[in-house]
mmCIF file with all atom_site columns, C-alpha atoms in Angstrom:
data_model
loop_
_atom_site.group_PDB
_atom_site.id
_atom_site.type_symbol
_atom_site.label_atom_id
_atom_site.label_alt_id
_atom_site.label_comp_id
_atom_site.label_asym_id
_atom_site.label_entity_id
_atom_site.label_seq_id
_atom_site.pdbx_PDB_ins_code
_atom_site.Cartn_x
_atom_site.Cartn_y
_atom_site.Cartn_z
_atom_site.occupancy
_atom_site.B_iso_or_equiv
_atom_site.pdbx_formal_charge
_atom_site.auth_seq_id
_atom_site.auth_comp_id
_atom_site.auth_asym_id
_atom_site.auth_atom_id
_atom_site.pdbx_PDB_model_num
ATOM 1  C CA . UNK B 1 1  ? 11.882  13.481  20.677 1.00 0.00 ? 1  UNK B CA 1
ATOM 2  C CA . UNK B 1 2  ? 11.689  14.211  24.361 1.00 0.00 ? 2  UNK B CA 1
ATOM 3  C CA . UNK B 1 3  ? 10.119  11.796  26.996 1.00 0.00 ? 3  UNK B CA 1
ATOM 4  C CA . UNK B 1 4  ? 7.274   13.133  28.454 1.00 0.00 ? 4  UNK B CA 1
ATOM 5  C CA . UNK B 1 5  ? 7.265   12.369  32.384 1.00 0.00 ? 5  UNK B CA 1
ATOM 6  C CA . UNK B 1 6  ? 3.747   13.630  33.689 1.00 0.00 ? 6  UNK B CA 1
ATOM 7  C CA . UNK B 1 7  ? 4.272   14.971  37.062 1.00 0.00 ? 7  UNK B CA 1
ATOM 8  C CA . UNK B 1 8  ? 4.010   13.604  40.183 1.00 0.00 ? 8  UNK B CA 1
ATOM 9  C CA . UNK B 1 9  ? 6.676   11.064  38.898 1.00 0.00 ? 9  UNK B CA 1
ATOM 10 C CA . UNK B 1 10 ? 5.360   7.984   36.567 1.00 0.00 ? 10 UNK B CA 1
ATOM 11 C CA . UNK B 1 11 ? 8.728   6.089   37.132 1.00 0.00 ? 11 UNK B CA 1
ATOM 12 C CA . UNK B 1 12 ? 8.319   6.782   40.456 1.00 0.00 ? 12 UNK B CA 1
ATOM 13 C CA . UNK B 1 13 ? 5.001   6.133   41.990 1.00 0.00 ? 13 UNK B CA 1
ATOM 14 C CA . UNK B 1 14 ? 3.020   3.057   42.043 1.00 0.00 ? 14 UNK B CA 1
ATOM 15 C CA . UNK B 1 15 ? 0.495   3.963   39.296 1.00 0.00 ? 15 UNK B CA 1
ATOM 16 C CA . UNK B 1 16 ? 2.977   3.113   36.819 1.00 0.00 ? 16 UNK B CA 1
ATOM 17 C CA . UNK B 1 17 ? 4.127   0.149   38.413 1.00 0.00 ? 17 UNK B CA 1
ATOM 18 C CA . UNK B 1 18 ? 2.014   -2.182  36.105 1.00 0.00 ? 18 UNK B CA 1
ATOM 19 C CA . UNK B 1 19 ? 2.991   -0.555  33.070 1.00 0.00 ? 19 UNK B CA 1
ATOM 20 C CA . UNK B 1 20 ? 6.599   -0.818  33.919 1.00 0.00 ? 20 UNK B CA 1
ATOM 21 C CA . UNK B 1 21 ? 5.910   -4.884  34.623 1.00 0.00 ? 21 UNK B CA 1
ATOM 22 C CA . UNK B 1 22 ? 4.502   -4.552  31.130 1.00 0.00 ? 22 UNK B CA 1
ATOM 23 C CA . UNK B 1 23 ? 7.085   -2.569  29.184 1.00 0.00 ? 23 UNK B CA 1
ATOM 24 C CA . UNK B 1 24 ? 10.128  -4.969  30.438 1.00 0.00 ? 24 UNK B CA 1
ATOM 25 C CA . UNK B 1 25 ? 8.023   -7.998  30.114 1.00 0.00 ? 25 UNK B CA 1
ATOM 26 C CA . UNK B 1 26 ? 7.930   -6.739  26.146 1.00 0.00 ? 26 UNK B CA 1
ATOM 27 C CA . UNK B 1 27 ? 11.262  -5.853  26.059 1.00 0.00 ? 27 UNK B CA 1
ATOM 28 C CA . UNK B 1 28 ? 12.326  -9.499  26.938 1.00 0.00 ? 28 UNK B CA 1
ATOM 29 C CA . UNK B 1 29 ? 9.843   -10.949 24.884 1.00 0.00 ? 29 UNK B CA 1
ATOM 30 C CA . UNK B 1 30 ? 11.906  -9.299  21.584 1.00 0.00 ? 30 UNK B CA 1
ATOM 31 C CA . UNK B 1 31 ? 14.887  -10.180 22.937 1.00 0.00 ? 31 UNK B CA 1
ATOM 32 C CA . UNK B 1 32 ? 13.816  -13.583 23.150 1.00 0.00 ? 32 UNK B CA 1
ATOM 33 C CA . UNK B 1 33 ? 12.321  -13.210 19.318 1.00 0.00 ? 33 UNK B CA 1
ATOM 34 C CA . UNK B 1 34 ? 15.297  -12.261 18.211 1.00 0.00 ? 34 UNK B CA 1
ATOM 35 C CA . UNK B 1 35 ? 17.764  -14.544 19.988 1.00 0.00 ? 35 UNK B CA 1
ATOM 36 C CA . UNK B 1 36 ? 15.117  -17.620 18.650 1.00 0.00 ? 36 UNK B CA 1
ATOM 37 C CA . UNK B 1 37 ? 15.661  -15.722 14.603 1.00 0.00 ? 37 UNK B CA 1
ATOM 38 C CA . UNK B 1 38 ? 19.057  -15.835 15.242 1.00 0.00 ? 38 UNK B CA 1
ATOM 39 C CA . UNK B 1 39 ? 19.102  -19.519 16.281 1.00 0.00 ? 39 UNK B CA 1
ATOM 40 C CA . UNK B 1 40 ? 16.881  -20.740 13.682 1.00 0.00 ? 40 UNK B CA 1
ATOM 41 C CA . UNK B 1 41 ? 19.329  -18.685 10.993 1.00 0.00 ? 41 UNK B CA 1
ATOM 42 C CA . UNK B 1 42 ? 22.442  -20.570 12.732 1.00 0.00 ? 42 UNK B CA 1
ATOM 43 C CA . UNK B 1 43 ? 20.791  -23.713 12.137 1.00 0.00 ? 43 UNK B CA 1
ATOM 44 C CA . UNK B 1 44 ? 19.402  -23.383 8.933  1.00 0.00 ? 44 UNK B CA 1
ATOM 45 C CA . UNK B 1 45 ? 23.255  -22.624 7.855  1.00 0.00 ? 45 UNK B CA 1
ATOM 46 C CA . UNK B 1 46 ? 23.830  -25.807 9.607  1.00 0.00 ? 46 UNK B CA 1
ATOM 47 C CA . UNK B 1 47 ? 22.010  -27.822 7.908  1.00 0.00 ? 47 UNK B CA 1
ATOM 48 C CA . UNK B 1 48 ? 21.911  -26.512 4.583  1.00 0.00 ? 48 UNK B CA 1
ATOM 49 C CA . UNK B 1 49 ? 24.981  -24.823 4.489  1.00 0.00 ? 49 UNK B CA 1
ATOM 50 C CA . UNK B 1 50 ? 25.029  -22.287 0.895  1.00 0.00 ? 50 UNK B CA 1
ATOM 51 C CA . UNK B 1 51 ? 21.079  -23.120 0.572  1.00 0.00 ? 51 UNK B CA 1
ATOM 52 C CA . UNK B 1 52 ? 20.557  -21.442 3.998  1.00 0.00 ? 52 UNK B CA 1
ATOM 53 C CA . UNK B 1 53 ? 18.908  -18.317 2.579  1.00 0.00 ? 53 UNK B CA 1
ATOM 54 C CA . UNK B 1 54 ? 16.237  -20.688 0.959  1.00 0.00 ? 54 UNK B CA 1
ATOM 55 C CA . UNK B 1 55 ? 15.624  -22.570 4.343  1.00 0.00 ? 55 UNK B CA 1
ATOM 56 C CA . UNK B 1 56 ? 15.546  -19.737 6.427  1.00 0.00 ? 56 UNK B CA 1
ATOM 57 C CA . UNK B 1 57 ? 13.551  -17.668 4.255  1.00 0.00 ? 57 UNK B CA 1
ATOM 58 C CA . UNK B 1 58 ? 11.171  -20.490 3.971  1.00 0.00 ? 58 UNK B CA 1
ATOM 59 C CA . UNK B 1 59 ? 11.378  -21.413 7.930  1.00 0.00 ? 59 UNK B CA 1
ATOM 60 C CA . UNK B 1 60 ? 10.115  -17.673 8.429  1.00 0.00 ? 60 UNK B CA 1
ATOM 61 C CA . UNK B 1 61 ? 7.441   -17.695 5.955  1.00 0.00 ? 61 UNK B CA 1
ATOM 62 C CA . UNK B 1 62 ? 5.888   -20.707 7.718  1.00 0.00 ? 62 UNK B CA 1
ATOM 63 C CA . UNK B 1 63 ? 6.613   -18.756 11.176 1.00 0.00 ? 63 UNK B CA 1
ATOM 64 C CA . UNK B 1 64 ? 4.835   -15.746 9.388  1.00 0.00 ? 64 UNK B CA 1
ATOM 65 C CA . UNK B 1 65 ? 1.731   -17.533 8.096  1.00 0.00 ? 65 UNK B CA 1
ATOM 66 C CA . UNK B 1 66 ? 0.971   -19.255 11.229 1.00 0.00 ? 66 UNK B CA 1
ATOM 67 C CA . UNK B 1 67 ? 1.195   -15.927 13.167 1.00 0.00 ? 67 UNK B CA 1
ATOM 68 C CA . UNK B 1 68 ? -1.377  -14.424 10.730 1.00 0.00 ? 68 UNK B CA 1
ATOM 69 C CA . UNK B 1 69 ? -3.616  -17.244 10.170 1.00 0.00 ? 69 UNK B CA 1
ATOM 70 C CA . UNK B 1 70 ? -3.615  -19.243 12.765 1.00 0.00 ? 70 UNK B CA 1
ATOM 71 C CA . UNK B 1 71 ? -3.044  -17.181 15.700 1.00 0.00 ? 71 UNK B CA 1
ATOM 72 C CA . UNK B 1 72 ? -6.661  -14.628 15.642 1.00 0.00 ? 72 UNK B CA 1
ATOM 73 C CA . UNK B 1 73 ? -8.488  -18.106 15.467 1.00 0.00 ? 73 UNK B CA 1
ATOM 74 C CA . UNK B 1 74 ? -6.853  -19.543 18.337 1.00 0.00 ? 74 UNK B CA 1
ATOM 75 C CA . UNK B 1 75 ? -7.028  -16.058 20.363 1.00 0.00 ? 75 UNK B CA 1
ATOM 76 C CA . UNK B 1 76 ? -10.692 -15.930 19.540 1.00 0.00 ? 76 UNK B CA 1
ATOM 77 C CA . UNK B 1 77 ? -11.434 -19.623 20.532 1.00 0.00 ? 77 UNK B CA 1
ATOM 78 C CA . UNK B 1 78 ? -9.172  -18.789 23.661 1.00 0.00 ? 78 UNK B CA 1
ATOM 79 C CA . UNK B 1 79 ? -11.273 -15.569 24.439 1.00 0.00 ? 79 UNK B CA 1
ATOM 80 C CA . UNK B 1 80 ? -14.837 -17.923 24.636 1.00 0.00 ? 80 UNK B CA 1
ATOM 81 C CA . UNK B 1 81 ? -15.622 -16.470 21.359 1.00 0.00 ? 81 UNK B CA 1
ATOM 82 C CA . UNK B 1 82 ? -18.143 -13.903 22.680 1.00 0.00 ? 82 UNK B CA 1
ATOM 83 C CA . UNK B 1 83 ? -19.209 -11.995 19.779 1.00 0.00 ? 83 UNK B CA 1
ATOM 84 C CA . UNK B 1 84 ? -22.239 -14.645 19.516 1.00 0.00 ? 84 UNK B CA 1
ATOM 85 C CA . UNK B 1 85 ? -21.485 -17.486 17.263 1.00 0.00 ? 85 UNK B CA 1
ATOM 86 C CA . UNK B 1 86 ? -19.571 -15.591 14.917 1.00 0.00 ? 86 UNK B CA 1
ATOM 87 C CA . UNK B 1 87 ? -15.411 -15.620 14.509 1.00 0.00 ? 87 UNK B CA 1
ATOM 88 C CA . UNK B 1 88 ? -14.322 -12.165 13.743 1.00 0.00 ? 88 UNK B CA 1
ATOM 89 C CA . UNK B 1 89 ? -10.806 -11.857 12.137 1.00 0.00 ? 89 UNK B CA 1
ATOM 90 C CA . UNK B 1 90 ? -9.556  -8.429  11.800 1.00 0.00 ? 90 UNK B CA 1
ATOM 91 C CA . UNK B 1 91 ? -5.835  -6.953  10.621 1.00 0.00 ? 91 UNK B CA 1
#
């Protein structure tokens, strides 16, 4: 798979500047998700020592319902809701 530089130089010239901003801003952000997994996994073994697969796999479920439940109804309340009165939820 070959990266595909359009010319004039997208690394290079300010037209890509925002998308750079972007792309490293989303590369911390998994860093960040991962160091906070690997955290919550040292804890869990912490606390619950040989039951740590049950609380960590349990933690994460949790973490994983409130991402897809709870987060399009908060980013639609956040947005001002404008698709009239009506909350619009799609995968």
């Amino acid at each position: 798979m070959a990266l595909l530089i359009p010319k004039g130089g997208c690394f290079i010239g300010s037209p890509c500047r925002t998308y750079r901003h972007l792309f490293l801003a989303q590369v911390i952000a998994l860093i960040g998700t991962g160091l906070a997994i690997l955290a919550l996994g040292l804890l869990a073994y912490d606390i619950a020592g040989g039951n740590a697969g049950a609380v960590l796999g349990t933690a994460l479920a949790i973490k994983t319902i409130a991402n897809i439940g709870v987060a399009p109804a908060v980013g639609a309340y956040a947005a001002g809701n404008q698709t009239g009165g009506q909350l619009c939820v799609s995968p």
